[in-house]
mmCIF file of C-alpha atoms in Angstrom:
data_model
loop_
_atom_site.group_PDB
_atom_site.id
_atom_site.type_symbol
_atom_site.label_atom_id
_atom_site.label_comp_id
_atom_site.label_asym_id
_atom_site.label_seq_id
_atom_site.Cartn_x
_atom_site.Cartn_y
_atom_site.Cartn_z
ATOM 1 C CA UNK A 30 -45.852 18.925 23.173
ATOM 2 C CA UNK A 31 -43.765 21.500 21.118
ATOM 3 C CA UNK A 32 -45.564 24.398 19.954
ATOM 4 C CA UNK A 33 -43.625 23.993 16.754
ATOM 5 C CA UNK A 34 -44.886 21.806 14.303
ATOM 6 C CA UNK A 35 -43.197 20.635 11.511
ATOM 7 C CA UNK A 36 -44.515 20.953 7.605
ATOM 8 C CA UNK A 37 -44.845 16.702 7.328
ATOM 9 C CA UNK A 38 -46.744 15.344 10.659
ATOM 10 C CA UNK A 39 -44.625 11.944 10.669
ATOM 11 C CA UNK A 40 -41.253 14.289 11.524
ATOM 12 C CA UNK A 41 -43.313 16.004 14.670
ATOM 13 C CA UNK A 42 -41.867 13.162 17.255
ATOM 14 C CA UNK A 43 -38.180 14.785 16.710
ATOM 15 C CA UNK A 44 -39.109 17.555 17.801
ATOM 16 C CA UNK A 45 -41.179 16.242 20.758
ATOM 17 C CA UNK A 46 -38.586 14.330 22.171
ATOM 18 C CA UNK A 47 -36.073 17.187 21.525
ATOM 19 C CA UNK A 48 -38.140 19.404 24.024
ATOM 20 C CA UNK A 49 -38.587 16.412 26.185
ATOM 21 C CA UNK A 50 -35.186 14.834 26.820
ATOM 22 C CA UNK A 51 -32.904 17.901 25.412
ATOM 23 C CA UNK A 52 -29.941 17.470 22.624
ATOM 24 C CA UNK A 53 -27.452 14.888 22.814
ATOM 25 C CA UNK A 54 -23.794 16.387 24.238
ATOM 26 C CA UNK A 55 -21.059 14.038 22.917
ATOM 27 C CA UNK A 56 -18.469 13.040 24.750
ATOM 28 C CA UNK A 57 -14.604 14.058 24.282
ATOM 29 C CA UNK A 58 -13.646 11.551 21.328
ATOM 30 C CA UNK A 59 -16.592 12.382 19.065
ATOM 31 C CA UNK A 60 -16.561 15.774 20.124
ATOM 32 C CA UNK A 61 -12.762 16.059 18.515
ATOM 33 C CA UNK A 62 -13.797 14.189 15.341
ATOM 34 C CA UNK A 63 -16.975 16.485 14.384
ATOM 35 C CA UNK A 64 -14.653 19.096 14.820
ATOM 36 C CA UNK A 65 -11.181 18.334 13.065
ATOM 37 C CA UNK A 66 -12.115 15.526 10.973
ATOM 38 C CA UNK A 67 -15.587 14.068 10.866
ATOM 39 C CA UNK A 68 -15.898 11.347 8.839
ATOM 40 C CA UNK A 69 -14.009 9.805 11.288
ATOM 41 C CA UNK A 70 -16.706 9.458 13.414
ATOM 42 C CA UNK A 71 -18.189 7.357 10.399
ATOM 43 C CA UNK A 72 -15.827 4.928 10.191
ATOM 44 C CA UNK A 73 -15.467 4.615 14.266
ATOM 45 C CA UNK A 74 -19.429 3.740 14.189
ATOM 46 C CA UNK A 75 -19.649 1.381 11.502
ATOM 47 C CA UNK A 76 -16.736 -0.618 13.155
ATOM 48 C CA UNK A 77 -18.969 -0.983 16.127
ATOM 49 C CA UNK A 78 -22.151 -1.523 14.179
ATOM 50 C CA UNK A 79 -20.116 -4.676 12.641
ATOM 51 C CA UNK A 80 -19.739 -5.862 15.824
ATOM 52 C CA UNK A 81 -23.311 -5.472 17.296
ATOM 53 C CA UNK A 82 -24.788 -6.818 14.309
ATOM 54 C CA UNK A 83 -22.173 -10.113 14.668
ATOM 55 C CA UNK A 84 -23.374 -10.362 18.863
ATOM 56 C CA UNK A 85 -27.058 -9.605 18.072
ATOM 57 C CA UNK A 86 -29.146 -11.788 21.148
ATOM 58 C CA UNK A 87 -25.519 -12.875 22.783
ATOM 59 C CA UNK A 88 -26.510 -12.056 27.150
ATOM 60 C CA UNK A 89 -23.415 -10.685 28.221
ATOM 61 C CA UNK A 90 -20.396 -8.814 26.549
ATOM 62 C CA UNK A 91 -17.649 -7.084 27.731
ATOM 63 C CA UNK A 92 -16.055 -4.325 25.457
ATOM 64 C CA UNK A 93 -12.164 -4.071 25.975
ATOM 65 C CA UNK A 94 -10.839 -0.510 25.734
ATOM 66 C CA UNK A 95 -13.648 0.988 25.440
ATOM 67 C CA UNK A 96 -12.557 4.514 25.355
ATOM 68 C CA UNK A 97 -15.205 7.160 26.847
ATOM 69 C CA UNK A 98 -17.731 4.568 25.131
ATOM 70 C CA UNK A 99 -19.190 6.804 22.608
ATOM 71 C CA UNK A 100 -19.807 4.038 19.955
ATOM 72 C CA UNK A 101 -20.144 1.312 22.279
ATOM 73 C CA UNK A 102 -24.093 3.003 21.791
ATOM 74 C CA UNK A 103 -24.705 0.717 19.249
ATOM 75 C CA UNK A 104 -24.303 -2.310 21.385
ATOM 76 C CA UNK A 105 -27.412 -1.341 23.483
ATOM 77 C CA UNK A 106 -30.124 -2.730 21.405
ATOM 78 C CA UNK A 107 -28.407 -5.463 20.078
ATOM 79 C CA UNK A 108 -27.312 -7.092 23.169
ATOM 80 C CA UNK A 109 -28.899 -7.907 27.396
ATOM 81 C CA UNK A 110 -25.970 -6.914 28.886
ATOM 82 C CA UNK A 111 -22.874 -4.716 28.199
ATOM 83 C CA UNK A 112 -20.223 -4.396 30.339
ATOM 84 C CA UNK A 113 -16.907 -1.753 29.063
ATOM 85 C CA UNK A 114 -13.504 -0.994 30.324
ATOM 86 C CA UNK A 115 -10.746 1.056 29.749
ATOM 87 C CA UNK A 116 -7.293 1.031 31.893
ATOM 88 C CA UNK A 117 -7.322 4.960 31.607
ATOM 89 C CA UNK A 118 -9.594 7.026 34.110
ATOM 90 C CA UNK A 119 -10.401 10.027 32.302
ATOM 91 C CA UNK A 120 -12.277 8.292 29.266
ATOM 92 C CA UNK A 121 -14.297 6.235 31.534
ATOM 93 C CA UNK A 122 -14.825 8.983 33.841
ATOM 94 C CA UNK A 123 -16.313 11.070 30.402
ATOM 95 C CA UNK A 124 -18.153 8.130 29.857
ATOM 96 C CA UNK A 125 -20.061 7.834 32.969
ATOM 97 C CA UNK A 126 -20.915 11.708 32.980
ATOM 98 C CA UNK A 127 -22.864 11.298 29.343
ATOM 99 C CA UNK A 128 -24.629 7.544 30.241
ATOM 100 C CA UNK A 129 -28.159 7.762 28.668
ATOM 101 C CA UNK A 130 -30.455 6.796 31.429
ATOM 102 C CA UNK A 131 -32.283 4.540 28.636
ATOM 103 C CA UNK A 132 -29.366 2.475 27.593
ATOM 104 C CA UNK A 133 -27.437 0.987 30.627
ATOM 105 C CA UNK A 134 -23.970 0.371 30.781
ATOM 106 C CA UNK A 135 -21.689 -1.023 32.935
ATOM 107 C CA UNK A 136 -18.373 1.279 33.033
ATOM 108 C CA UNK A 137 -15.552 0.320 34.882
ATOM 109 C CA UNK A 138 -11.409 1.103 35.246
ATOM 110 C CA UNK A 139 -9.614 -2.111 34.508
ATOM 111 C CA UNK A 140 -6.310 -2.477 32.344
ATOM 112 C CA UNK A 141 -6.851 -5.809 31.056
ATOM 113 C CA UNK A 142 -2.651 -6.594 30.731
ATOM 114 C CA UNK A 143 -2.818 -7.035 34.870
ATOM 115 C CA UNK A 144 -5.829 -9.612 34.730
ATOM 116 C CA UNK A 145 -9.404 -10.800 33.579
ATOM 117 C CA UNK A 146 -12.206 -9.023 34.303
ATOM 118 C CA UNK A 147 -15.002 -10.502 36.304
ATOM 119 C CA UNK A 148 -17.847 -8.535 36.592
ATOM 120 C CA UNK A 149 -20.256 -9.970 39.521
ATOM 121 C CA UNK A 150 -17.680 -12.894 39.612
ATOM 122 C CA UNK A 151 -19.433 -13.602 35.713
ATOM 123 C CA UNK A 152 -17.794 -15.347 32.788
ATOM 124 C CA UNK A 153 -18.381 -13.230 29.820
ATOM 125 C CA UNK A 154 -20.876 -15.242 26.739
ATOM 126 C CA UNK A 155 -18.788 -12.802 23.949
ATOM 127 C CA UNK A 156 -16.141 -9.900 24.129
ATOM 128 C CA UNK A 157 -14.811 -7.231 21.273
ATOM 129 C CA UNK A 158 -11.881 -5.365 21.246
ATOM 130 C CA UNK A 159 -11.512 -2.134 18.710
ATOM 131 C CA UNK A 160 -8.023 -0.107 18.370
ATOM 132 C CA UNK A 161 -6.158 -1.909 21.167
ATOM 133 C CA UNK A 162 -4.001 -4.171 20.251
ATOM 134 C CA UNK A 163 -1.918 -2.478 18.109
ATOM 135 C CA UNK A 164 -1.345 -0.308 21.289
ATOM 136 C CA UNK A 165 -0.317 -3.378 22.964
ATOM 137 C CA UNK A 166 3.292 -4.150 22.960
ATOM 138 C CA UNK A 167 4.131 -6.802 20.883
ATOM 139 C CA UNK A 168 5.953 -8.950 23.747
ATOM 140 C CA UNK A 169 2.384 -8.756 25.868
ATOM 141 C CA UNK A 170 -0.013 -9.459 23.099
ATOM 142 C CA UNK A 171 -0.401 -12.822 24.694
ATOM 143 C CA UNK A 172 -1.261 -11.392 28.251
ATOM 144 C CA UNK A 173 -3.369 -9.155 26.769
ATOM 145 C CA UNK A 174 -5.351 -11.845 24.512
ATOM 146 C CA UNK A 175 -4.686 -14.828 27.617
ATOM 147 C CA UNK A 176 -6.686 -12.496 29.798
ATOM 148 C CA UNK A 177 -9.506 -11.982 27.962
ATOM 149 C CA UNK A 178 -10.016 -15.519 27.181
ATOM 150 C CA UNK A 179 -9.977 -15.643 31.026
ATOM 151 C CA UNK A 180 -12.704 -12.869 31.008
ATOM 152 C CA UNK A 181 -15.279 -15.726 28.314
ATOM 153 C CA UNK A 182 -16.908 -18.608 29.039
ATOM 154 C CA UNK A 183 -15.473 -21.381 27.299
ATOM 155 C CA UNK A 184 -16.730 -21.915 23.746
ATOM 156 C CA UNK A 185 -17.222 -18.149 23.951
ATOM 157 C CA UNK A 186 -17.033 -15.229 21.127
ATOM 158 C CA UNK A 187 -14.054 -12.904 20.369
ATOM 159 C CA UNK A 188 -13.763 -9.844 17.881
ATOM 160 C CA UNK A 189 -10.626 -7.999 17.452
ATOM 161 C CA UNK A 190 -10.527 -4.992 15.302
ATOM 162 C CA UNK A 191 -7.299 -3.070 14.498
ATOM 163 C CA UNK A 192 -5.120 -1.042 12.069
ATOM 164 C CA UNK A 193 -3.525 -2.830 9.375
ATOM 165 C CA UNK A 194 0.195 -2.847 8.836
ATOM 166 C CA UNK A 195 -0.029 -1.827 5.728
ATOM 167 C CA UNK A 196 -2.073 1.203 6.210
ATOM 168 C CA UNK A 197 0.420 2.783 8.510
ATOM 169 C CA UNK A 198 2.130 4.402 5.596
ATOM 170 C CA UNK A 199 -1.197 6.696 5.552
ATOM 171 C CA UNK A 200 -1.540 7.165 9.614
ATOM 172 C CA UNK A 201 -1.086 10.338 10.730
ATOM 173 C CA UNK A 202 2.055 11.183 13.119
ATOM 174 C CA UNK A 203 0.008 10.849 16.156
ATOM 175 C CA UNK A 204 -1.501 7.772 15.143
ATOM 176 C CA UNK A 205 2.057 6.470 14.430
ATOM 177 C CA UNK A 206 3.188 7.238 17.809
ATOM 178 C CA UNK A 207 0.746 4.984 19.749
ATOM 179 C CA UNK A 208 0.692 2.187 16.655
ATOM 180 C CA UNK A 209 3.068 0.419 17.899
ATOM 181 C CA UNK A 210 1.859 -3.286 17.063
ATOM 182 C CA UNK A 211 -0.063 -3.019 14.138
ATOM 183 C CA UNK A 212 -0.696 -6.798 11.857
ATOM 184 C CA UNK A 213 -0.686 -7.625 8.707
ATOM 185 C CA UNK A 214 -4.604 -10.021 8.210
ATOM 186 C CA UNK A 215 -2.333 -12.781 7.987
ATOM 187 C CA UNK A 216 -0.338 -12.401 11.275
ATOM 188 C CA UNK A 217 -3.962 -11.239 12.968
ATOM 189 C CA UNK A 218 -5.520 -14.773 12.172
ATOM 190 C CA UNK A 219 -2.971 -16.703 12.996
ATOM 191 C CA UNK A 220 -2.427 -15.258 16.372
ATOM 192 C CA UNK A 221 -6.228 -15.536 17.010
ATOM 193 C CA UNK A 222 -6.085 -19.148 16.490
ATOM 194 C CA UNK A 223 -3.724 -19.923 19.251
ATOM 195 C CA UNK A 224 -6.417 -18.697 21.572
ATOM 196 C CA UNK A 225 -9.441 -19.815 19.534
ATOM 197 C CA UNK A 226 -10.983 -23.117 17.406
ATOM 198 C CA UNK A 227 -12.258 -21.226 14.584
ATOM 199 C CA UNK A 228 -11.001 -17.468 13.322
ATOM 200 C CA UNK A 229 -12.751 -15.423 10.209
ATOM 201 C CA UNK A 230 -10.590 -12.696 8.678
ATOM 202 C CA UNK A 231 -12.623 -9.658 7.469
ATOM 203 C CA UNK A 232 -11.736 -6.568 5.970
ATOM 204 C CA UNK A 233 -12.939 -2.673 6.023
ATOM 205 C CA UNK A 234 -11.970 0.546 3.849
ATOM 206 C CA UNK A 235 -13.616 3.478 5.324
ATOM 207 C CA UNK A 236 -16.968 2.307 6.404
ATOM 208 C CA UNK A 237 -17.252 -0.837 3.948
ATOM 209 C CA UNK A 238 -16.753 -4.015 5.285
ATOM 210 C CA UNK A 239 -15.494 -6.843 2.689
ATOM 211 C CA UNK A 240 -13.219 -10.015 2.429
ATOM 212 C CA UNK A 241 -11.215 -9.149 -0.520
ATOM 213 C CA UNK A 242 -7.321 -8.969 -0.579
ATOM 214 C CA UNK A 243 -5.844 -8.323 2.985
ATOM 215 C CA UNK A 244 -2.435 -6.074 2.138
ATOM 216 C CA UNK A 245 -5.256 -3.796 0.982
ATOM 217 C CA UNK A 246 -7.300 -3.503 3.757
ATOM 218 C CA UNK A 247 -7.040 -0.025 6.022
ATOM 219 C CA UNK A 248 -8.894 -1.717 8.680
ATOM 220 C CA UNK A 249 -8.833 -5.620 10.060
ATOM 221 C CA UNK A 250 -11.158 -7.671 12.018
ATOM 222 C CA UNK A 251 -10.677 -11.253 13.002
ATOM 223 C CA UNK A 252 -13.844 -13.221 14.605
ATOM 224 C CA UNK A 253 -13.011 -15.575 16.700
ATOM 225 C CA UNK A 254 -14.766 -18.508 17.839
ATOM 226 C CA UNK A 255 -14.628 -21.562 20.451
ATOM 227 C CA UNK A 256 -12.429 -20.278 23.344
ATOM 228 C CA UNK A 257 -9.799 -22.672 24.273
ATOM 229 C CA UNK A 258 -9.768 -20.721 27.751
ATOM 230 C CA UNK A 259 -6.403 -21.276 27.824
#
């Protein structure tokens, strides 16, 4: 126990478990955010915390570009199993170096345009993909989308989360140079539903989710459900 105690008694466990586990050290993405532009970081979380809430109970998911899996955090209490990939070394390697002990993940290399991903030979019951298809290019959308319906069980869950089209008027240069397949909600759903029985077109502006008007939506999700496993 800390020899500091704080003024209100109900506050004392932060400081206990401060002394006993240490600070949290972010990893490279979040790290870059707090420092050059932090609400970002507020927007990337409540993107995920859309997505745990929608796969609350589901057994196993699988998180497609996953990034150094920062955010994927707030799958951990929502969900049995999680299971993340990236196709680029470095993130997942940053990833693995900041695992909390108390929330297991499953971190693994895989660029999902050569295959599915199998982990223990498993089907996946739901997968979620954030910022990656508009990196996609626009003549592989369907490997990349085929292959992940390879990844679920039939029947099984999809989210995709990406860019609008019509926010890339506001992206920043950098963003630009990797956006290079960016949907209006329109095109989204209607490429979802090749692959799926049922697709639900959402919305988000900064961290508020909503179904109103699409063209004014910075930020798109589509969940998609029934996998053809085509």
């Amino acid at each position: 126990m800390s020899d500091s105690k704080t003024k209100e008694k109900q506050y004392q466990f932060m400081v206990d478990m401060l002394e006993e586990k240490g600070p949290v050290t972010m990893t490279c993405r979040p790290t870059v955010m707090w420092r050059q532009d932090p609400k970002l970081l507020g927007f990337t979380l409540a993107r995920h915390k859309f997505v745990a809430k929608m796969l609350t109970g589901y057994s196993r998911v699988l998180e497609v570009g996953c990034g150094d899996a920062f955010a994927s955090r707030l799958l951990h209490p929502e969900v049995k199993e999680l299971h993340a990939i990236d196709f680029d070394p470095v993130f997942i390697e940053e990833g693995i170096k900041h695992k909390d002990p108390d929330w297991p993940v499953t971190l693994a290399v895989h660029d999902i345009l050569t295959g599915p991903y199998l982990s223990d030979g498993d089907l996946f019951d739901a997968a979620f993909s954030l910022d990656v298809i508009e990196h996609i290019p626009p003549e592989r959308e369907h490997t990349y989308l085929k292959n992940i319906c390879l990844s679920l069980k039939p029947g099984g869950v999809f989210i995709c989360g990406c860019p609008s089209l019509e926010s890339q008027v506001y992206a920043s240069p950098a963003s630009k140079e990797g956006h290079i397949n960016c949907k209006s909600g329109n095109d989204l759903k209607k490429l979802l539903s090749q692959y799926f029985d049922h697709t639900f077109l959402f919305g988000m502006n900064d961290e508020v989710l909503h179904t109103g008007f699409s063209p004014m939506c910075h930020y798109l999700f589509v969940l998609a459900v029934g996998n053809k496993n085509i």
